[in-house]
PDB file of C-alpha atoms in Angstrom:
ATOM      1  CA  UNK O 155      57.772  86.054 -46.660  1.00  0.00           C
ATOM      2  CA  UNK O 156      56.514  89.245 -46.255  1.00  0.00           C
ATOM      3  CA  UNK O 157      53.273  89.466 -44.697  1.00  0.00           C
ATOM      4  CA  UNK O 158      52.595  93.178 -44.332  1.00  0.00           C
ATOM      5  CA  UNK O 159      53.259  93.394 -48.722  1.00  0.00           C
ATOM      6  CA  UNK O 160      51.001  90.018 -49.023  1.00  0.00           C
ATOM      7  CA  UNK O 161      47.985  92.014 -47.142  1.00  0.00           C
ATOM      8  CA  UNK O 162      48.790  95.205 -48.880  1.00  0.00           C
ATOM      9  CA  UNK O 163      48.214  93.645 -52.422  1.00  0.00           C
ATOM     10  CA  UNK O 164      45.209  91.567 -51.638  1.00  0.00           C
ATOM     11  CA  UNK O 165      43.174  94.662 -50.735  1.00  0.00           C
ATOM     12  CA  UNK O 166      44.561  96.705 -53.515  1.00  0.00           C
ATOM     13  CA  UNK O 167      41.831  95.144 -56.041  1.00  0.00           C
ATOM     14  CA  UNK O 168      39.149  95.282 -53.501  1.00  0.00           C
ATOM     15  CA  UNK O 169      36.725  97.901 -52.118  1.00  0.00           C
ATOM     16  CA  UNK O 170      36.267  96.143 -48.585  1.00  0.00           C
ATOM     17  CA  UNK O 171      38.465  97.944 -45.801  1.00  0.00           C
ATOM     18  CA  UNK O 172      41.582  95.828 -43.629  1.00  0.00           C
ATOM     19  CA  UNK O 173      41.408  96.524 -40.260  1.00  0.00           C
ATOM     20  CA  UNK O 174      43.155  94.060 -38.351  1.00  0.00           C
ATOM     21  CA  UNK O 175      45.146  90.797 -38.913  1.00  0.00           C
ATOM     22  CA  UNK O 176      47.546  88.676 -36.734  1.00  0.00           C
ATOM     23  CA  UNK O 177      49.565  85.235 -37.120  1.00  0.00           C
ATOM     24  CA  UNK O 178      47.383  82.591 -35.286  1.00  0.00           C
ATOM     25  CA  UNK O 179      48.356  78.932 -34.932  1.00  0.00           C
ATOM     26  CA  UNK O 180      51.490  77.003 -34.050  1.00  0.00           C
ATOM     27  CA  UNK O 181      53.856  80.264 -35.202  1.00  0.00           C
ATOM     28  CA  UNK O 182      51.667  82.581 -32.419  1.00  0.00           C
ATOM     29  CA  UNK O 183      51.561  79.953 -29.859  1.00  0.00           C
ATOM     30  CA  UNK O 184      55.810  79.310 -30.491  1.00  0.00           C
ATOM     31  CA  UNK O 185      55.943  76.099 -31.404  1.00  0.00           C
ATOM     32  CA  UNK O 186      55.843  76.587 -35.813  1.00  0.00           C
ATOM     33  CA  UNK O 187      57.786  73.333 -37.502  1.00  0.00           C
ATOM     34  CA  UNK O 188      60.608  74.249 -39.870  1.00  0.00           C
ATOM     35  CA  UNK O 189      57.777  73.680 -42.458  1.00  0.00           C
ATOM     36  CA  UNK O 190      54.727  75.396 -41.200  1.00  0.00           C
ATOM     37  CA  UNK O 191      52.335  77.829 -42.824  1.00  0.00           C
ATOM     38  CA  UNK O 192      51.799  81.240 -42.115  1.00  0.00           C
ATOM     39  CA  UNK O 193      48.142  81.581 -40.885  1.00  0.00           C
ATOM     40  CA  UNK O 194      47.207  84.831 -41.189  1.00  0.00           C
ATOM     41  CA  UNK O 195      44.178  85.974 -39.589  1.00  0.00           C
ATOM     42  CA  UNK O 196      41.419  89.037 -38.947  1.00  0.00           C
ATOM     43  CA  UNK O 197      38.611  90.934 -39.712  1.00  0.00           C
ATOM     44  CA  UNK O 198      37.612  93.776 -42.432  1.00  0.00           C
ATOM     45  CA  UNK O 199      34.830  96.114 -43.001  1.00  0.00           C
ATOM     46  CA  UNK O 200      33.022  95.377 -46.226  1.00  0.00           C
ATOM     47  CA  UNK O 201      32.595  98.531 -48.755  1.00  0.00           C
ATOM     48  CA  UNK O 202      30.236 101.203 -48.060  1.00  0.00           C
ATOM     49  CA  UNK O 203      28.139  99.378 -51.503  1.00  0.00           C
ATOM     50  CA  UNK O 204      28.073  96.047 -50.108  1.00  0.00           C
ATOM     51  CA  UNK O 205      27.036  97.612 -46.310  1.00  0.00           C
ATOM     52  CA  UNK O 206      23.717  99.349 -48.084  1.00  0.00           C
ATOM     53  CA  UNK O 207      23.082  96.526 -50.414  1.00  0.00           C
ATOM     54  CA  UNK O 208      20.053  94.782 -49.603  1.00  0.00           C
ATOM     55  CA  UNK O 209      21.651  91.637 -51.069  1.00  0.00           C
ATOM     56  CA  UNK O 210      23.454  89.548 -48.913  1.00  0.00           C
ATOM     57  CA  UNK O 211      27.247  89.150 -49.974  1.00  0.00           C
ATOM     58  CA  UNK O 212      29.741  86.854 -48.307  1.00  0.00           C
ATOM     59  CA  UNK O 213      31.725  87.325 -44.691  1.00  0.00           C
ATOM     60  CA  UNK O 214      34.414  85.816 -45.604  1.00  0.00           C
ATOM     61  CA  UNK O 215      37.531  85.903 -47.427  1.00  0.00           C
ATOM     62  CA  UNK O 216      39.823  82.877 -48.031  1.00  0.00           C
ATOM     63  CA  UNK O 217      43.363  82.747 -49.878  1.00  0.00           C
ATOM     64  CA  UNK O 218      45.738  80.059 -49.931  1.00  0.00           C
ATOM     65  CA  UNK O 219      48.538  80.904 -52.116  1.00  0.00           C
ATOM     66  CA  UNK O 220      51.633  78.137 -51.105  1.00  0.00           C
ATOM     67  CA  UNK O 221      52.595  78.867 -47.260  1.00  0.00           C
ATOM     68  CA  UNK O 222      50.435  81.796 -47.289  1.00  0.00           C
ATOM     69  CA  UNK O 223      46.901  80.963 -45.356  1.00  0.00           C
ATOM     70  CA  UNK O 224      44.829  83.553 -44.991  1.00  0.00           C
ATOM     71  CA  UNK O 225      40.978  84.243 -43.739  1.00  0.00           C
ATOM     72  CA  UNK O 226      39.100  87.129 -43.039  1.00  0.00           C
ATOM     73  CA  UNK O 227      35.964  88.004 -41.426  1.00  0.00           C
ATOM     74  CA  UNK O 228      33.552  91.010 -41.900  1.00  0.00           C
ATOM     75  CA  UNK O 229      32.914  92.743 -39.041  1.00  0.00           C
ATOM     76  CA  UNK O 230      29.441  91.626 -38.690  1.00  0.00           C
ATOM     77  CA  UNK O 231      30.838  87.957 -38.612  1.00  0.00           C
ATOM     78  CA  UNK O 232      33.451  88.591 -36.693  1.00  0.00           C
ATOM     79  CA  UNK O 233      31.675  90.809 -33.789  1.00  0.00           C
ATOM     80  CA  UNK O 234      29.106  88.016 -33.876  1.00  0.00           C
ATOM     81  CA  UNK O 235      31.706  85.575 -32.641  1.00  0.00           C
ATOM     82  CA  UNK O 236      33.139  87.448 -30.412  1.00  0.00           C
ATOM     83  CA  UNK O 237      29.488  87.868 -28.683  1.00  0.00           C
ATOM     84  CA  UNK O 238      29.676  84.259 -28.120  1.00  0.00           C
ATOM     85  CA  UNK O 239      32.659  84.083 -26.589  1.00  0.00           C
ATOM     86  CA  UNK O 240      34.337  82.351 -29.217  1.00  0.00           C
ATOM     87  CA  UNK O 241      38.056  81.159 -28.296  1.00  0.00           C
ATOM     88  CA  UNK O 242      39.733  80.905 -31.537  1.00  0.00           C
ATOM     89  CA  UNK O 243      38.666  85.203 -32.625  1.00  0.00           C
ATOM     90  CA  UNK O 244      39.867  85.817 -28.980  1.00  0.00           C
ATOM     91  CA  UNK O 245      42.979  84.699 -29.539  1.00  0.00           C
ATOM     92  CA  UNK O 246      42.984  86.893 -32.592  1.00  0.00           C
ATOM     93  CA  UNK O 247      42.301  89.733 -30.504  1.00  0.00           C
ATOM     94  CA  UNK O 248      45.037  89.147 -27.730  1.00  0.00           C
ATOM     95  CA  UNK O 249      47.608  88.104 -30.838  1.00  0.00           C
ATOM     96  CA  UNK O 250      51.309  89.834 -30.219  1.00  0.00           C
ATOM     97  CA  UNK O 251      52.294  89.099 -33.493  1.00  0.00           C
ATOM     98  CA  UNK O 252      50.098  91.790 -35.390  1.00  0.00           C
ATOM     99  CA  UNK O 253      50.917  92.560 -39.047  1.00  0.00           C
ATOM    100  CA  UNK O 254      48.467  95.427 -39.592  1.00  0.00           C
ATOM    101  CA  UNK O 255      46.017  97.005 -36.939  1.00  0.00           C
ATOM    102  CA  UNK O 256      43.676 100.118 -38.136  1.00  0.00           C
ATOM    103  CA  UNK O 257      40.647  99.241 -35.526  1.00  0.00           C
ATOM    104  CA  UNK O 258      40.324 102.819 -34.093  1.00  0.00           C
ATOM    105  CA  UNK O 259      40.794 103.247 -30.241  1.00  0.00           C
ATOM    106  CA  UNK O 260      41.962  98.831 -29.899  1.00  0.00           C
ATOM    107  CA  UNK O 261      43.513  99.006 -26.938  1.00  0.00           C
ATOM    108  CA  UNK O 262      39.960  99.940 -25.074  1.00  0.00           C
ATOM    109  CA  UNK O 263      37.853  97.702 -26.868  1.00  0.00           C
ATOM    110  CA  UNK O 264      40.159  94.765 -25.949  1.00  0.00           C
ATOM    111  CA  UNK O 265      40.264  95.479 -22.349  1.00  0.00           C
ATOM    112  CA  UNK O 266      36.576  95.871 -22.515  1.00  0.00           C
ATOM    113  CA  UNK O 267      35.637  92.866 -24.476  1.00  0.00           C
ATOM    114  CA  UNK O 268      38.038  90.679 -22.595  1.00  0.00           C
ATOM    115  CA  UNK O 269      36.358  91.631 -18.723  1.00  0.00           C
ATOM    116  CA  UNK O 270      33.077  90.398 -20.266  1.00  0.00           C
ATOM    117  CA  UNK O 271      34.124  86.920 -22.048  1.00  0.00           C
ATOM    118  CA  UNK O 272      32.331  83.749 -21.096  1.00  0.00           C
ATOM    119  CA  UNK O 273      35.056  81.089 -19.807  1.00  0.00           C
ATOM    120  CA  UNK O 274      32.507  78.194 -19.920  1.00  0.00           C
ATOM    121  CA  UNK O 275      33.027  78.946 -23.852  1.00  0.00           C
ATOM    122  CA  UNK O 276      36.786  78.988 -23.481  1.00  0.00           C
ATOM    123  CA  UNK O 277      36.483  75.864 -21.598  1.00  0.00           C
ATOM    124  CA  UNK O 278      34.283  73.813 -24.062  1.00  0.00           C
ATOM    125  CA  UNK O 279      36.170  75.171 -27.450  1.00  0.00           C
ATOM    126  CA  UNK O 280      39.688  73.981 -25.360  1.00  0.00           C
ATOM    127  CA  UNK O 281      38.427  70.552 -24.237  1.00  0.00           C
ATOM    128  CA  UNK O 282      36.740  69.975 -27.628  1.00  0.00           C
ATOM    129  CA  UNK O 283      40.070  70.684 -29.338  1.00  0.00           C
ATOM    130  CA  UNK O 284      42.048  68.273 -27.192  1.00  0.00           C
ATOM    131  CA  UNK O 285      39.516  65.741 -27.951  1.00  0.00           C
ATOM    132  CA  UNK O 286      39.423  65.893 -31.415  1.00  0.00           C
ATOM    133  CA  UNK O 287      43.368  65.653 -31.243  1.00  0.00           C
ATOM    134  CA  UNK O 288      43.488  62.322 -29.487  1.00  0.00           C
ATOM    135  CA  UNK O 289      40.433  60.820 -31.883  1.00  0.00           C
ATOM    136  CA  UNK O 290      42.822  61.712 -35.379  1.00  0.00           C
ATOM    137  CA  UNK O 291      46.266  60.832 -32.799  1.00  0.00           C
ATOM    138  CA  UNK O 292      44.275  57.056 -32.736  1.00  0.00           C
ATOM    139  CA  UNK O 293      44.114  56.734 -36.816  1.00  0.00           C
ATOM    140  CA  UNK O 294      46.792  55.654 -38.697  1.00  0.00           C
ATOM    141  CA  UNK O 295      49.854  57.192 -39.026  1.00  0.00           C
ATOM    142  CA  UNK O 296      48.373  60.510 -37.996  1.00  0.00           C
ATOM    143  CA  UNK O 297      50.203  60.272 -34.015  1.00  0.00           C
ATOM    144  CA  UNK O 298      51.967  63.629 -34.869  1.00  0.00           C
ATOM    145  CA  UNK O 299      54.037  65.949 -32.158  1.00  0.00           C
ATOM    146  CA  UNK O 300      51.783  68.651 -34.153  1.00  0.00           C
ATOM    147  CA  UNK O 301      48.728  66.843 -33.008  1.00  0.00           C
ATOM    148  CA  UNK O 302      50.158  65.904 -29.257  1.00  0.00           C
ATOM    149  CA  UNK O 303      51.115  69.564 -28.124  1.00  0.00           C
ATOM    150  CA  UNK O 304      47.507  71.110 -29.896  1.00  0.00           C
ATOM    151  CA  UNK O 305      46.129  68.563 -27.281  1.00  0.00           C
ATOM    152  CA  UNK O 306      47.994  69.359 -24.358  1.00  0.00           C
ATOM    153  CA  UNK O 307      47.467  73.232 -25.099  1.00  0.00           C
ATOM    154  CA  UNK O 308      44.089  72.472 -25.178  1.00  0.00           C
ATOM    155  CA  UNK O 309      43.912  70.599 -21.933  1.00  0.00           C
ATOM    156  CA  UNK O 310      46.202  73.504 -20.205  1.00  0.00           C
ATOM    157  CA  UNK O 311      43.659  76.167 -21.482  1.00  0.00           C
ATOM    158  CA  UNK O 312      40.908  74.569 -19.890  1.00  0.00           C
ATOM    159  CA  UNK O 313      42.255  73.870 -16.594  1.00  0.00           C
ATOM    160  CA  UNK O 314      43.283  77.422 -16.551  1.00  0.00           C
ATOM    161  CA  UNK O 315      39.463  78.214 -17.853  1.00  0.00           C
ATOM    162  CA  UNK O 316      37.896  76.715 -14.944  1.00  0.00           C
ATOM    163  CA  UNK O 317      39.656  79.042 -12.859  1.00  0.00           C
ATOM    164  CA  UNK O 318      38.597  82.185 -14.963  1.00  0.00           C
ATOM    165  CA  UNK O 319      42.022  82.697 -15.765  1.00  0.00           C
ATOM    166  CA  UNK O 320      43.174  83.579 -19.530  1.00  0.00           C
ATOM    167  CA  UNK O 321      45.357  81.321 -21.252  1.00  0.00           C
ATOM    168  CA  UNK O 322      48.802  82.572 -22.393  1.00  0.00           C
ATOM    169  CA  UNK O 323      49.097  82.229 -26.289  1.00  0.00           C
ATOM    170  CA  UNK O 324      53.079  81.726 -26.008  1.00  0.00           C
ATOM    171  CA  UNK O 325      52.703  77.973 -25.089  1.00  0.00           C
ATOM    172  CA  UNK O 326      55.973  78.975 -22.825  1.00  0.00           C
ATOM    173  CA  UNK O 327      54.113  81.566 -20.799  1.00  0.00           C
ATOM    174  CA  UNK O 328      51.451  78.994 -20.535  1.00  0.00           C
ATOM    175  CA  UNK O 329      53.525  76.215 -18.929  1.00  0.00           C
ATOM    176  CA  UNK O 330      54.387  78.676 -15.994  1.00  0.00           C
ATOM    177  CA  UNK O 331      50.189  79.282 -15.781  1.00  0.00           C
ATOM    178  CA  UNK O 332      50.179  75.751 -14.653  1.00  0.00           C
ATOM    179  CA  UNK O 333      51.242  73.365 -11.782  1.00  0.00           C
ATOM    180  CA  UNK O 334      55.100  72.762 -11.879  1.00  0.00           C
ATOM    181  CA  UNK O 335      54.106  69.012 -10.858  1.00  0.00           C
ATOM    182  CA  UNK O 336      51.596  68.228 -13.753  1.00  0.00           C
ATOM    183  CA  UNK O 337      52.816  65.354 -16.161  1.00  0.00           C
ATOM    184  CA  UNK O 338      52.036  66.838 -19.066  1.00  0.00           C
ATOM    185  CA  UNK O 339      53.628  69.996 -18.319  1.00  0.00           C
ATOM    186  CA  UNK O 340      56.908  67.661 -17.548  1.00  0.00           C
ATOM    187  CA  UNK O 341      56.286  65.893 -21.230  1.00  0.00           C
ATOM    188  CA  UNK O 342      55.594  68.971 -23.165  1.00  0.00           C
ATOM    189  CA  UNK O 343      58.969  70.766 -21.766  1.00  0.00           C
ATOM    190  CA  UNK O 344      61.029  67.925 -22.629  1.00  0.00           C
ATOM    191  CA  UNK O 345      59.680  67.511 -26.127  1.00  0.00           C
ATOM    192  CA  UNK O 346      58.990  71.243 -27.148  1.00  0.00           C
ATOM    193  CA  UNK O 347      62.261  71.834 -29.000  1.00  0.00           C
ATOM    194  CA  UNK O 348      62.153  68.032 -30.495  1.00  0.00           C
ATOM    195  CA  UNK O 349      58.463  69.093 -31.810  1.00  0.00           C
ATOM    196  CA  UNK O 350      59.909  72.407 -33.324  1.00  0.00           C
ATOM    197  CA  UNK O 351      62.767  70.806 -35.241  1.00  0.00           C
ATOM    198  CA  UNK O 352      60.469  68.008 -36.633  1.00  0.00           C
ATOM    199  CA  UNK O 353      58.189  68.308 -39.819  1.00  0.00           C
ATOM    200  CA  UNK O 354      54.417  68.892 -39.335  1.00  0.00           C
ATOM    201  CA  UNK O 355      53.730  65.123 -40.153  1.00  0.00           C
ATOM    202  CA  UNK O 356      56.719  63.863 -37.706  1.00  0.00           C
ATOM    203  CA  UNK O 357      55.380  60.926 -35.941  1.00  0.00           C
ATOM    204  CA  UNK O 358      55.396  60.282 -31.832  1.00  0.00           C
ATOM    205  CA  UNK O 359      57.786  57.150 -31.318  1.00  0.00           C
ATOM    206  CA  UNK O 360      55.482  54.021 -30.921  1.00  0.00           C
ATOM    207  CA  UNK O 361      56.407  52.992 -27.527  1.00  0.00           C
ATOM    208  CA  UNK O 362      55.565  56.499 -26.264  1.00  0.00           C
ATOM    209  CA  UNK O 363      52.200  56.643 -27.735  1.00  0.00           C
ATOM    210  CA  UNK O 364      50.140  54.984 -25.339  1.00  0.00           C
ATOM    211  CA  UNK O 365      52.328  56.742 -22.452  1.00  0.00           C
ATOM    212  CA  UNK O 366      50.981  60.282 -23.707  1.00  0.00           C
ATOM    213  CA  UNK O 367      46.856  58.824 -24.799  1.00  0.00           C
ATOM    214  CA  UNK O 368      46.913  57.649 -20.602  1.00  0.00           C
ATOM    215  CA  UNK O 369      48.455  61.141 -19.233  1.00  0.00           C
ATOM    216  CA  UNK O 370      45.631  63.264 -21.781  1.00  0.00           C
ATOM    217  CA  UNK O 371      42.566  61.035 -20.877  1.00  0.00           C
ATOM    218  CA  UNK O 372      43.403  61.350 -17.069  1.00  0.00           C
ATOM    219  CA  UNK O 373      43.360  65.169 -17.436  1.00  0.00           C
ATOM    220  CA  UNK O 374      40.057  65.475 -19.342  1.00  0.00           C
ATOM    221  CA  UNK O 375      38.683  62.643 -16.702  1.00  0.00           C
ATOM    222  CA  UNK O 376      39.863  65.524 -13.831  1.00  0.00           C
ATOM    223  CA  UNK O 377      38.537  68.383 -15.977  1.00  0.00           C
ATOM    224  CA  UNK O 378      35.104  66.769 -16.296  1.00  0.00           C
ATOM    225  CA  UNK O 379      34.598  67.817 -12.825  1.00  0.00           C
ATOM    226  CA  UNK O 380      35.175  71.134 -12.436  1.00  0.00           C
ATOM    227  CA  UNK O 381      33.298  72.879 -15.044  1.00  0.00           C
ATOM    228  CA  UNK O 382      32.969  76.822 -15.273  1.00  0.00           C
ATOM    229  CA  UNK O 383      29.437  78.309 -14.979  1.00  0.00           C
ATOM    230  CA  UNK O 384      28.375  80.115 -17.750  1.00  0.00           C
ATOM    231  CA  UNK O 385      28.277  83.860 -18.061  1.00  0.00           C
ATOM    232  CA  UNK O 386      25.015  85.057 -16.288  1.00  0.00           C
ATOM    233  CA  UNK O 387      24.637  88.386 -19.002  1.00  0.00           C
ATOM    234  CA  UNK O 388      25.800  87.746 -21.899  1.00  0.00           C
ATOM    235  CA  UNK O 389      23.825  90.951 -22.882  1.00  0.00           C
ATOM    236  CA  UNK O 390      26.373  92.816 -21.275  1.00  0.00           C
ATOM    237  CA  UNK O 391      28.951  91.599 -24.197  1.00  0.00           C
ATOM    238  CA  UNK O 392      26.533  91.556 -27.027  1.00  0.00           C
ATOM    239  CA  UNK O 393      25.666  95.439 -26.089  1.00  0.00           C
ATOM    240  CA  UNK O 394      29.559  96.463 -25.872  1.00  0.00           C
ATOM    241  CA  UNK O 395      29.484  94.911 -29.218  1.00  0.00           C
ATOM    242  CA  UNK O 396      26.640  96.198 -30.764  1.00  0.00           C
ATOM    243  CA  UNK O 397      28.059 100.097 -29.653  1.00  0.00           C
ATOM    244  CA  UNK O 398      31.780  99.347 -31.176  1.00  0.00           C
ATOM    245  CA  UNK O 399      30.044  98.487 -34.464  1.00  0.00           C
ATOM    246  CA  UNK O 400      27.967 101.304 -34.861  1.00  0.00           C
ATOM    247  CA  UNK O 401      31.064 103.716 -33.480  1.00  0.00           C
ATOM    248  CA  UNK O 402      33.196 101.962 -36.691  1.00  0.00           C
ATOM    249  CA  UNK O 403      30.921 102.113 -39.077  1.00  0.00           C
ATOM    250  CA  UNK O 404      29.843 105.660 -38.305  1.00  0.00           C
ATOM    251  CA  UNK O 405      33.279 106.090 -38.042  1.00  0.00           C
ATOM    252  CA  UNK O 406      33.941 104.554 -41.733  1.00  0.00           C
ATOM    253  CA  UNK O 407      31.057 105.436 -44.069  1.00  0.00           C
ATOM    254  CA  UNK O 408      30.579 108.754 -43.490  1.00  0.00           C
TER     255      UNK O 408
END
């Protein structure tokens, strides 16, 4: 599929401007099934008409056309995110697969926004992931390798969180981030290339299911205690912010 043409013709019947958008999910972390979707994801500027209008019109823009899955933010939407130290647009942001990139001058404002990010955010968003994989893992027939290794990246994250360390995105790179010792480190290795030949809905074998439920819990039971503190000024990020936007959109609609 090609990504770059799919963008090109979905803003060539709109006035709103692309400015950045990445592959996010299990093809940007490196673990994509034979059968996954290409989740395309990123932010535009809305048209200079819809900027002045006084009406509100929608953030957001959603197309799913077969394996092509793809959202985008305004700015305004997407900015306010990233003042809250949302996880999910940060990985946006430090994506290396990047199919189209027009944000004047990104390299700075990454390097900016990242020294200010709140890692008590990172570490709730990761632990709250992980958690809501073992809760669908314990319904039936839903105890996927898709749903295991989301899980275990979220439990990695966190650790790594509490330590005001940022994740890797290349679940790879993030394995070395971690102790060499740690049990699910040891399970994810082994089963990595298993997960990435298997469909999306491939089931865990039964007699390893309660194995892996024992090995998350006791992680998020060792997590508990050793929450990060959050951010003291988090006016420091939400003025960095508020400066970028008016630079772009001075920048934009002149």
């Amino acid at each position: 599929m090609n990504i770059d043409q799919e963008i090109q013709n979905l803003f060539q019947c709109r006035d709103d401007t692309p400015l950045f958008y990445i592959e996010s999910g299990s093809r940007l972390w490196g673990m994509a099934s034979p059968d996954s979707d290409y989740d395309v994801r990123g932010f535009h500027l809305p048209s200079k008409a819809q900027y002045y209008d006084y009406r509100k019109h929608r953030d957001l823009i959603e197309i799913m056309d077969g394996d092509f899955d793809f959202v985008s933010y305004d700015l305004d939407k997407m900015f306010g995110l990233l003042a809250k130290s949302n996880p999910t647009v940060l990985e946006w942001v430090r994506a290396h697969i990047v199919y189209l990139n027009d944000f004047p001058e990104w390299e700075k404002f990454k390097k900016g926004l990242l020294e200010k990010i709140d890692y008590c955010a990172l570490y709730h968003h990761y632990i709250s992931l992980a958690k809501g994989g073992i809760k669908v893992m314990q319904t039936a027939e839903n105890f996927t390798y898709k749903k295991v290794f989301y899980s275990i990246r979220g439990l990695m994250s966190a650790e790594l969180a509490t330590q005001h360390i940022m994740p890797e995105l290349l679940i790879t790179h993030l394995f070395e981030q971690v102790d060499q010792d740690d049990p699910l480190r040891h399970w994810a290795e082994d089963y990595l290339e298993i997960k990435k030949q298997q469909q999306e809905k491939a089931q865990l074998p039964k007699n390893e299911q309660q194995l892996i439920l024992n090995l998350l819990n006791e992680k998020i039971e060792i997590l508990s205690h050793s929450i990060p503190q959050t951010m003291h000024r988090p006016e420091q990020l939400q003025q960095y912010l508020t400066e970028y936007s008016i630079h772009l959109k001075e920048y934009f609609y002149k």
